Short mmCIF file of C-alpha atoms and ligand atoms in Angstrom, two decimals:
data_model
loop_
_atom_site.label_atom_id
_atom_site.label_comp_id
_atom_site.label_asym_id
_atom_site.label_seq_id
_atom_site.Cartn_x
_atom_site.Cartn_y
_atom_site.Cartn_z
CA MET A 256 -95.58 -74.16 -16.40
CA ASN A 257 -98.53 -73.04 -18.47
CA ARG A 258 -97.90 -69.32 -18.67
CA LYS A 259 -96.26 -67.56 -21.57
CA PHE A 260 -94.19 -64.37 -21.29
CA LEU A 261 -93.14 -62.24 -24.26
CA ILE A 262 -89.93 -60.23 -23.73
CA ILE A 263 -89.37 -57.27 -26.05
CA GLY A 264 -85.74 -56.25 -26.69
CA ARG A 265 -84.21 -59.73 -26.70
CA SER A 266 -80.55 -58.74 -27.05
CA GLY A 267 -80.38 -55.85 -24.58
CA GLN A 268 -78.60 -56.28 -21.25
CA LEU A 269 -81.78 -56.42 -19.16
CA ALA A 270 -83.73 -58.55 -21.66
CA HIS A 271 -80.91 -61.09 -21.70
CA GLU A 272 -81.09 -61.46 -17.91
CA LEU A 273 -84.90 -61.52 -17.89
CA ARG A 274 -84.89 -64.46 -20.31
CA ARG A 275 -82.65 -66.32 -17.91
CA SER A 276 -84.44 -65.40 -14.65
CA LEU A 277 -87.99 -65.86 -15.90
CA ALA A 278 -87.44 -69.19 -17.68
CA PRO A 279 -88.49 -71.23 -14.61
CA LEU A 280 -91.78 -69.31 -14.41
CA ALA A 281 -93.12 -69.47 -17.94
CA GLU A 282 -92.52 -70.33 -21.54
CA ILE A 283 -90.49 -67.41 -22.90
CA GLU A 284 -90.87 -65.87 -26.32
CA THR A 285 -88.82 -62.86 -27.44
CA ALA A 286 -89.06 -60.10 -30.04
CA ASP A 287 -86.46 -57.55 -31.09
CA LEU A 288 -85.17 -55.55 -34.00
CA PRO A 289 -85.07 -56.07 -36.93
CA GLU A 290 -88.08 -58.40 -37.12
CA PHE A 291 -89.99 -56.51 -34.42
CA ASP A 292 -89.95 -52.72 -34.19
CA LEU A 293 -91.62 -51.14 -31.20
CA THR A 294 -92.60 -48.15 -33.31
CA ASP A 295 -94.76 -50.27 -35.64
CA SER A 296 -98.17 -50.58 -33.98
CA ASP A 297 -99.58 -52.96 -36.64
CA ARG A 298 -96.67 -55.29 -35.97
CA ILE A 299 -97.23 -55.01 -32.20
CA ARG A 300 -100.83 -56.18 -32.56
CA ALA A 301 -99.87 -58.99 -34.95
CA VAL A 302 -97.12 -60.27 -32.64
CA LEU A 303 -99.41 -60.20 -29.59
CA ASP A 304 -102.12 -62.07 -31.48
CA ALA A 305 -99.68 -64.69 -32.74
CA ALA A 306 -97.87 -65.21 -29.41
CA ALA A 307 -100.93 -64.79 -27.14
CA PRO A 308 -98.78 -64.25 -24.02
CA ASP A 309 -100.09 -63.86 -20.47
CA LEU A 310 -97.54 -61.13 -19.82
CA VAL A 311 -95.41 -58.79 -21.92
CA LEU A 312 -92.16 -57.30 -20.56
CA ASN A 313 -90.81 -54.35 -22.53
CA ALA A 314 -87.03 -54.19 -22.04
CA ALA A 315 -86.49 -52.44 -25.39
CA ALA A 316 -85.61 -48.77 -25.43
CA TYR A 317 -83.61 -46.06 -27.15
CA THR A 318 -80.86 -45.93 -24.52
CA ASP A 319 -78.17 -43.69 -26.05
CA VAL A 320 -78.60 -40.66 -23.78
CA ASP A 321 -76.33 -38.29 -25.73
CA LYS A 322 -77.49 -39.36 -29.19
CA ALA A 323 -81.12 -38.79 -28.18
CA GLU A 324 -80.42 -35.02 -27.98
CA ASN A 325 -80.09 -34.93 -31.78
CA ASP A 326 -82.48 -37.75 -32.58
CA ARG A 327 -85.58 -36.57 -30.76
CA ASP A 328 -88.21 -38.10 -33.06
CA ARG A 329 -86.73 -41.60 -32.93
CA ALA A 330 -86.13 -41.42 -29.15
CA PHE A 331 -89.77 -40.41 -28.55
CA ALA A 332 -91.09 -42.97 -31.05
CA VAL A 333 -89.24 -45.81 -29.26
CA ASN A 334 -89.41 -44.63 -25.63
CA ALA A 335 -92.78 -42.85 -25.48
CA ASP A 336 -95.14 -43.77 -28.35
CA GLY A 337 -94.08 -47.41 -28.79
CA PRO A 338 -94.60 -48.37 -25.14
CA GLY A 339 -97.96 -46.56 -25.24
CA SER A 340 -99.07 -48.61 -28.27
CA LEU A 341 -97.83 -51.80 -26.65
CA ALA A 342 -99.67 -51.01 -23.42
CA CYS A 343 -102.86 -50.21 -25.32
CA ALA A 344 -102.66 -53.48 -27.28
CA CYS A 345 -102.02 -55.41 -24.04
CA ALA A 346 -104.99 -53.78 -22.29
CA ALA A 347 -107.30 -54.65 -25.20
CA ARG A 348 -106.27 -58.31 -24.90
CA LYS A 349 -106.13 -58.41 -21.06
CA ILE A 350 -102.40 -59.14 -21.14
CA ALA A 351 -100.42 -57.99 -18.09
CA PHE A 352 -97.66 -55.53 -18.97
CA VAL A 353 -94.30 -54.77 -17.34
CA HIS A 354 -92.36 -51.74 -18.55
CA PHE A 355 -89.00 -50.27 -17.48
CA SER A 356 -88.07 -46.64 -17.03
CA THR A 357 -85.18 -44.66 -15.63
CA ASP A 358 -83.80 -42.54 -12.79
CA TYR A 359 -83.08 -39.90 -15.47
CA VAL A 360 -86.68 -38.71 -15.15
CA PHE A 361 -85.41 -36.67 -12.16
CA ASP A 362 -83.57 -33.35 -12.19
CA GLY A 363 -81.09 -34.39 -9.48
CA LEU A 364 -81.65 -31.37 -7.24
CA LYS A 365 -82.86 -33.46 -4.31
CA ARG A 366 -80.18 -34.72 -1.96
CA GLU A 367 -81.96 -37.75 -0.56
CA PRO A 368 -83.32 -40.80 -2.41
CA TYR A 369 -86.21 -40.12 -4.79
CA THR A 370 -89.54 -41.81 -4.15
CA GLU A 371 -92.28 -42.50 -6.68
CA THR A 372 -94.21 -39.45 -5.46
CA ASP A 373 -91.37 -37.00 -6.09
CA PRO A 374 -92.11 -34.79 -9.10
CA PRO A 375 -90.04 -35.70 -12.16
CA GLY A 376 -88.11 -33.05 -14.07
CA PRO A 377 -85.92 -34.61 -16.75
CA LEU A 378 -82.80 -32.69 -17.78
CA ASN A 379 -82.40 -34.42 -21.14
CA LEU A 380 -84.52 -35.72 -24.03
CA TYR A 381 -83.86 -39.36 -23.17
CA GLY A 382 -85.29 -38.74 -19.67
CA LEU A 383 -88.25 -36.80 -21.07
CA SER A 384 -89.00 -39.51 -23.65
CA LYS A 385 -88.89 -42.17 -20.92
CA LEU A 386 -91.16 -40.08 -18.68
CA ARG A 387 -93.71 -39.77 -21.50
CA GLY A 388 -93.40 -43.54 -21.95
CA GLU A 389 -94.25 -44.18 -18.28
CA GLU A 390 -97.25 -41.88 -18.52
CA ASN A 391 -98.48 -43.48 -21.75
CA VAL A 392 -98.15 -47.00 -20.33
CA LEU A 393 -99.97 -46.19 -17.10
CA ASN A 394 -102.70 -44.29 -18.96
CA GLU A 395 -103.26 -47.02 -21.54
CA CYS A 396 -103.16 -50.19 -19.43
CA ASP A 397 -104.72 -50.79 -16.02
CA GLY A 398 -102.74 -54.04 -15.75
CA ALA A 399 -99.34 -52.34 -16.07
CA LEU A 400 -96.35 -52.16 -13.73
CA VAL A 401 -93.58 -49.67 -14.48
CA PHE A 402 -90.22 -50.22 -12.82
CA ARG A 403 -87.82 -47.28 -12.77
CA LEU A 404 -84.25 -48.61 -12.85
CA ALA A 405 -80.91 -46.87 -12.36
CA TRP A 406 -77.30 -47.16 -13.56
CA LEU A 407 -77.76 -50.61 -15.06
CA PHE A 408 -74.73 -52.76 -15.76
CA SER A 409 -74.03 -56.29 -16.87
CA THR A 410 -71.14 -58.28 -18.23
CA ARG A 411 -72.62 -57.76 -21.71
CA GLY A 412 -73.10 -54.56 -23.67
CA ASN A 413 -71.47 -51.15 -23.61
CA ASN A 414 -72.24 -50.08 -20.05
CA PHE A 415 -70.13 -48.21 -17.45
CA VAL A 416 -68.42 -51.39 -16.18
CA HIS A 417 -67.34 -52.29 -19.69
CA LYS A 418 -66.13 -48.73 -20.31
CA VAL A 419 -64.04 -48.51 -17.12
CA ARG A 420 -62.43 -51.86 -17.84
CA SER A 421 -61.55 -50.92 -21.39
CA TRP A 422 -60.16 -47.52 -20.28
CA ALA A 423 -58.06 -49.37 -17.69
CA ALA A 424 -56.67 -51.70 -20.34
CA LYS A 425 -55.35 -48.75 -22.36
CA ASN A 426 -54.52 -45.96 -19.90
CA ALA A 427 -52.30 -45.42 -16.85
CA VAL A 428 -54.67 -42.78 -15.43
CA ILE A 429 -58.46 -42.69 -15.58
CA ARG A 430 -60.51 -39.61 -14.67
CA VAL A 431 -64.08 -40.19 -13.47
CA VAL A 432 -66.61 -37.71 -12.13
CA ASP A 433 -67.31 -37.67 -8.40
CA ASP A 434 -70.31 -35.32 -8.60
CA GLN A 435 -72.96 -37.68 -10.06
CA PHE A 436 -74.65 -40.08 -7.63
CA GLY A 437 -76.91 -43.06 -8.33
CA ASN A 438 -77.53 -46.75 -7.58
CA PRO A 439 -75.30 -49.03 -9.68
CA SER A 440 -77.58 -52.00 -10.38
CA TRP A 441 -76.65 -55.35 -11.88
CA ALA A 442 -79.15 -56.34 -14.57
CA ARG A 443 -79.10 -59.90 -13.25
CA ILE A 444 -80.30 -58.79 -9.81
CA ILE A 445 -83.00 -56.58 -11.34
CA ALA A 446 -84.18 -59.52 -13.45
CA ALA A 447 -84.11 -61.80 -10.39
CA SER A 448 -86.21 -59.26 -8.46
CA VAL A 449 -88.73 -59.12 -11.30
CA ALA A 450 -88.87 -62.94 -11.23
CA VAL A 451 -89.56 -62.89 -7.47
CA ILE A 452 -92.29 -60.29 -7.97
CA LEU A 453 -93.94 -62.29 -10.76
CA ALA A 454 -93.60 -65.55 -8.86
CA GLY A 455 -95.59 -63.83 -6.11
CA SER A 456 -98.51 -63.62 -8.52
CA ASN A 457 -98.86 -67.41 -8.21
CA ASN A 458 -99.75 -67.03 -4.52
CA ALA A 459 -102.04 -64.05 -5.01
CA PRO A 460 -105.75 -64.61 -4.45
CA LYS A 461 -106.33 -63.65 -8.09
CA THR A 462 -104.59 -66.27 -10.18
CA ASP A 463 -105.33 -64.55 -13.48
CA LEU A 464 -102.14 -62.62 -14.26
CA PHE A 465 -103.92 -59.56 -15.68
CA GLU A 466 -106.13 -59.32 -12.58
CA TRP A 467 -103.04 -59.70 -10.38
CA ALA A 468 -101.30 -56.92 -12.36
CA ARG A 469 -104.36 -54.72 -11.88
CA SER A 470 -104.11 -55.26 -8.13
CA VAL A 471 -100.48 -54.04 -8.06
CA TYR A 472 -100.76 -51.56 -10.98
CA GLY A 473 -98.41 -48.59 -10.85
CA LEU A 474 -94.93 -47.16 -10.65
CA TYR A 475 -92.11 -48.69 -8.59
CA HIS A 476 -88.44 -47.93 -8.08
CA LEU A 477 -86.18 -50.97 -8.36
CA ALA A 478 -82.41 -50.79 -7.80
CA SER A 479 -79.55 -52.22 -5.78
CA SER A 480 -79.26 -50.76 -2.31
CA GLY A 481 -76.64 -48.19 -1.42
CA SER A 482 -75.61 -45.22 -3.48
CA ALA A 483 -72.35 -44.30 -5.14
CA SER A 484 -70.72 -41.59 -7.17
CA ARG A 485 -69.41 -42.59 -10.60
CA PHE A 486 -65.94 -42.27 -9.01
CA ASP A 487 -66.84 -44.74 -6.19
CA TRP A 488 -68.28 -47.11 -8.75
CA ALA A 489 -65.17 -46.93 -10.97
CA ALA A 490 -62.95 -47.52 -7.91
CA GLU A 491 -64.86 -50.68 -7.07
CA ILE A 492 -64.67 -51.92 -10.68
CA LEU A 493 -60.90 -51.32 -10.81
CA ARG A 494 -60.41 -53.04 -7.45
CA ARG A 495 -62.07 -56.13 -8.96
CA THR A 496 -60.18 -55.99 -12.28
CA PRO A 497 -56.87 -57.89 -12.08
CA VAL A 498 -55.34 -56.22 -15.13
CA ALA A 499 -55.98 -52.77 -13.61
CA GLN A 500 -54.37 -53.89 -10.34
CA GLU A 501 -51.34 -55.35 -12.13
CA ARG A 502 -50.87 -52.22 -14.21
CA GLN A 503 -51.48 -50.00 -11.15
CA VAL A 504 -53.98 -47.89 -13.06
CA ARG A 505 -54.58 -44.62 -11.18
CA LEU A 506 -58.10 -43.27 -10.72
CA GLU A 507 -58.45 -39.48 -10.49
CA ARG A 508 -61.45 -37.41 -9.47
CA ALA A 509 -63.06 -35.20 -12.08
CA LYS A 510 -66.18 -33.04 -12.31
CA THR A 511 -69.07 -33.26 -14.76
CA ILE A 512 -68.10 -29.84 -16.12
CA ASP A 513 -64.68 -31.23 -17.17
CA PHE A 514 -66.27 -33.35 -19.91
CA ALA A 515 -68.33 -32.11 -22.85
CA SER A 516 -71.48 -34.15 -23.45
CA ALA A 517 -74.57 -33.51 -25.52
CA ALA A 518 -77.00 -34.41 -22.71
CA ALA A 519 -77.11 -32.94 -19.21
CA ARG A 520 -77.29 -35.56 -16.46
CA PRO A 521 -78.78 -35.33 -12.97
CA ALA A 522 -76.17 -34.85 -10.24
CA TYR A 523 -78.18 -37.06 -7.92
CA SER A 524 -80.71 -39.69 -9.00
CA VAL A 525 -80.57 -42.25 -6.18
CA LEU A 526 -83.84 -44.21 -6.00
CA ASP A 527 -85.73 -45.09 -2.83
CA CYS A 528 -87.05 -48.63 -3.40
CA GLY A 529 -89.17 -48.84 -0.25
CA LYS A 530 -92.47 -49.10 -2.14
CA ALA A 531 -91.37 -52.20 -4.09
CA GLU A 532 -89.95 -53.73 -0.92
CA ARG A 533 -93.17 -53.17 1.03
CA THR A 534 -95.47 -54.26 -1.80
CA PHE A 535 -93.62 -57.34 -2.99
CA GLY A 536 -91.47 -58.30 0.01
CA ILE A 537 -88.26 -58.07 -1.98
CA CYS A 538 -85.04 -56.90 -0.38
CA ALA A 539 -82.21 -55.47 -2.48
CA SER A 540 -78.62 -56.04 -1.46
CA ASP A 541 -75.66 -53.70 -1.76
CA TRP A 542 -74.33 -52.63 -5.17
CA ARG A 543 -70.70 -53.40 -4.19
CA ARG A 544 -71.56 -57.05 -3.74
CA HIS A 545 -73.23 -57.08 -7.15
CA VAL A 546 -70.19 -55.53 -8.86
CA SER A 547 -68.02 -58.16 -7.21
CA LEU A 548 -70.30 -61.05 -8.23
CA ALA A 549 -70.67 -59.78 -11.79
CA LEU A 550 -66.92 -59.35 -12.26
CA GLU A 551 -66.20 -62.81 -10.87
CA GLU A 552 -67.94 -64.25 -13.93
N1 NAP B 800 -78.70 -48.82 -19.16
C1 NAP B 800 -78.97 -48.09 -18.07
O1 NAP B 800 -78.07 -47.58 -17.38
C2 NAP B 800 -80.40 -47.88 -17.65
C3 NAP B 800 -80.64 -47.12 -16.50
C4 NAP B 800 -81.94 -46.94 -16.10
C5 NAP B 800 -82.98 -47.48 -16.83
N2 NAP B 800 -82.72 -48.19 -17.96
C6 NAP B 800 -83.85 -48.74 -18.71
O2 NAP B 800 -83.80 -50.15 -18.58
C7 NAP B 800 -84.33 -50.75 -19.76
C8 NAP B 800 -83.34 -51.76 -20.32
O3 NAP B 800 -82.13 -51.08 -20.65
P1 NAP B 800 -80.87 -51.85 -21.23
O4 NAP B 800 -79.66 -51.16 -20.69
O5 NAP B 800 -81.02 -53.33 -21.08
O6 NAP B 800 -80.99 -51.47 -22.78
P2 NAP B 800 -80.08 -51.94 -24.00
O7 NAP B 800 -79.05 -52.91 -23.56
O8 NAP B 800 -79.65 -50.70 -24.72
O9 NAP B 800 -81.13 -52.74 -24.89
C9 NAP B 800 -82.20 -52.11 -25.50
C10 NAP B 800 -82.74 -53.05 -26.55
O10 NAP B 800 -83.84 -52.41 -27.20
C11 NAP B 800 -83.73 -52.65 -28.59
N3 NAP B 800 -84.46 -51.65 -29.34
C12 NAP B 800 -84.11 -50.37 -29.60
N4 NAP B 800 -85.05 -49.78 -30.36
C13 NAP B 800 -86.00 -50.72 -30.60
C14 NAP B 800 -87.20 -50.75 -31.34
N5 NAP B 800 -87.64 -49.67 -32.01
N6 NAP B 800 -87.95 -51.88 -31.37
C15 NAP B 800 -87.53 -52.99 -30.71
N7 NAP B 800 -86.38 -53.05 -30.02
C16 NAP B 800 -85.63 -51.92 -29.96
C17 NAP B 800 -82.23 -52.57 -28.83
O11 NAP B 800 -81.90 -53.11 -30.10
P3 NAP B 800 -80.57 -52.56 -30.83
O12 NAP B 800 -79.43 -52.88 -29.91
O13 NAP B 800 -80.56 -53.33 -32.11
O14 NAP B 800 -80.75 -51.09 -30.99
C18 NAP B 800 -81.72 -53.39 -27.66
O15 NAP B 800 -81.79 -54.76 -27.93
C19 NAP B 800 -84.68 -49.60 -20.70
O16 NAP B 800 -86.03 -49.27 -20.54
C20 NAP B 800 -83.82 -48.45 -20.20
O17 NAP B 800 -84.38 -47.20 -20.51
C21 NAP B 800 -81.44 -48.41 -18.38
#
C-alpha cells in the first residue's frame, strides 16, 4: 500500500464509511472542521502540500437543506466555492479528486429515473449550491469524478432512519409523506462502491491515479437500486425496529403539503446508475436489503 488518500469531512456519515472502506487501498488521512475549513483556500493549499495525497475525496458539505434557505452565503461557500478551490488546488498538483453531489439538483418533474444527461433544475438553495459545486469541480479539475448520491442513511448521524426510529420511540402514530420518491442508500454501500471503483484503478493501463481519473473524468449517479417513497422507506425501517413492533406503532400516509418546511423538495429524484455500472462494472443491490443490514448492526 503506497498510495495516500485524504478524506475531507472526517466525522460525516459518508466520510466515516469511506475511512473504513478505503483503508485496505491506501494510507488514509482526514481533515474536518474546526482545524480544516473548506471555505479557506489558503488552508486547502497548505493541507494538500503537507499531506501530498494521491487522491482527495470531499465528503464535507453543508447538508442542512432547510437551514440553507436562510443561510445562502455559507451554503454556497461550503458547497460551491470550497469544492471549486479544492478541485483547482488538486489539478495544480496532479492529485485525483472525488467529489459528492446530490439528487436534489433535479426538479422532480420527471417520472422515470434521472440520468446524468437530464437537465438539472434545483428547487432549493441546497440543491443549487451543490449544482454549482459540481460545475466548479468539473471545470477546475480534469482528474475529477463527481458522484451524485441520494437519500443517504447510516447508523450514525441525524438521517431519516434515525428520525423514524426516534419518532417511533415516542409516538403511537407516525405520519410520513408518500409523494416523494428517491433511492434510500446506505452510506456503507456507497463507500464500498467507491472502494471498488478506486480499486479498479490498480488494474487500469494507466497506473498513475491522476491519469486514471482523467480517463474516467465526469459525473456519475451512485445509489442503491430500487426506488421508494418516504412512506415505503419508513415502513421498512419500522418493520426492522423491534421497539416499534412491540409498541405497534402505526404508520399513516401524509402529503408533502401537510408539513411546513423552508425548502421545497423534488417529488421524484430517483437516480439511474447505469453509467457507473457500465463504466466501473459495479452492481448496486436493493435498498431494502441495505436497510435490513444496517439495522441489524
Ligand atoms: N445526507 C443525504 O441524504 C445526502 C443525499 C445526497 C447527497 N448527499 C451528499 O453526500 C455527501 C456526504 O453527505 P453526509 O450525509 O455524509 O454529510 P454529513 O453527515 O452532514 O457530513 C458533512 C460533514 O462536512 C463537514 N463540514 C461542513 N462544513 C464544512 C466546512 N466548511 N469545512 C469542512 N468540513 C465541513 C461537517 O462538519 P460539521 O458536522 O461539524 O458541520 C460534517 O462532518 C455530501 O456531499 C452531501 O451533499 C447527502
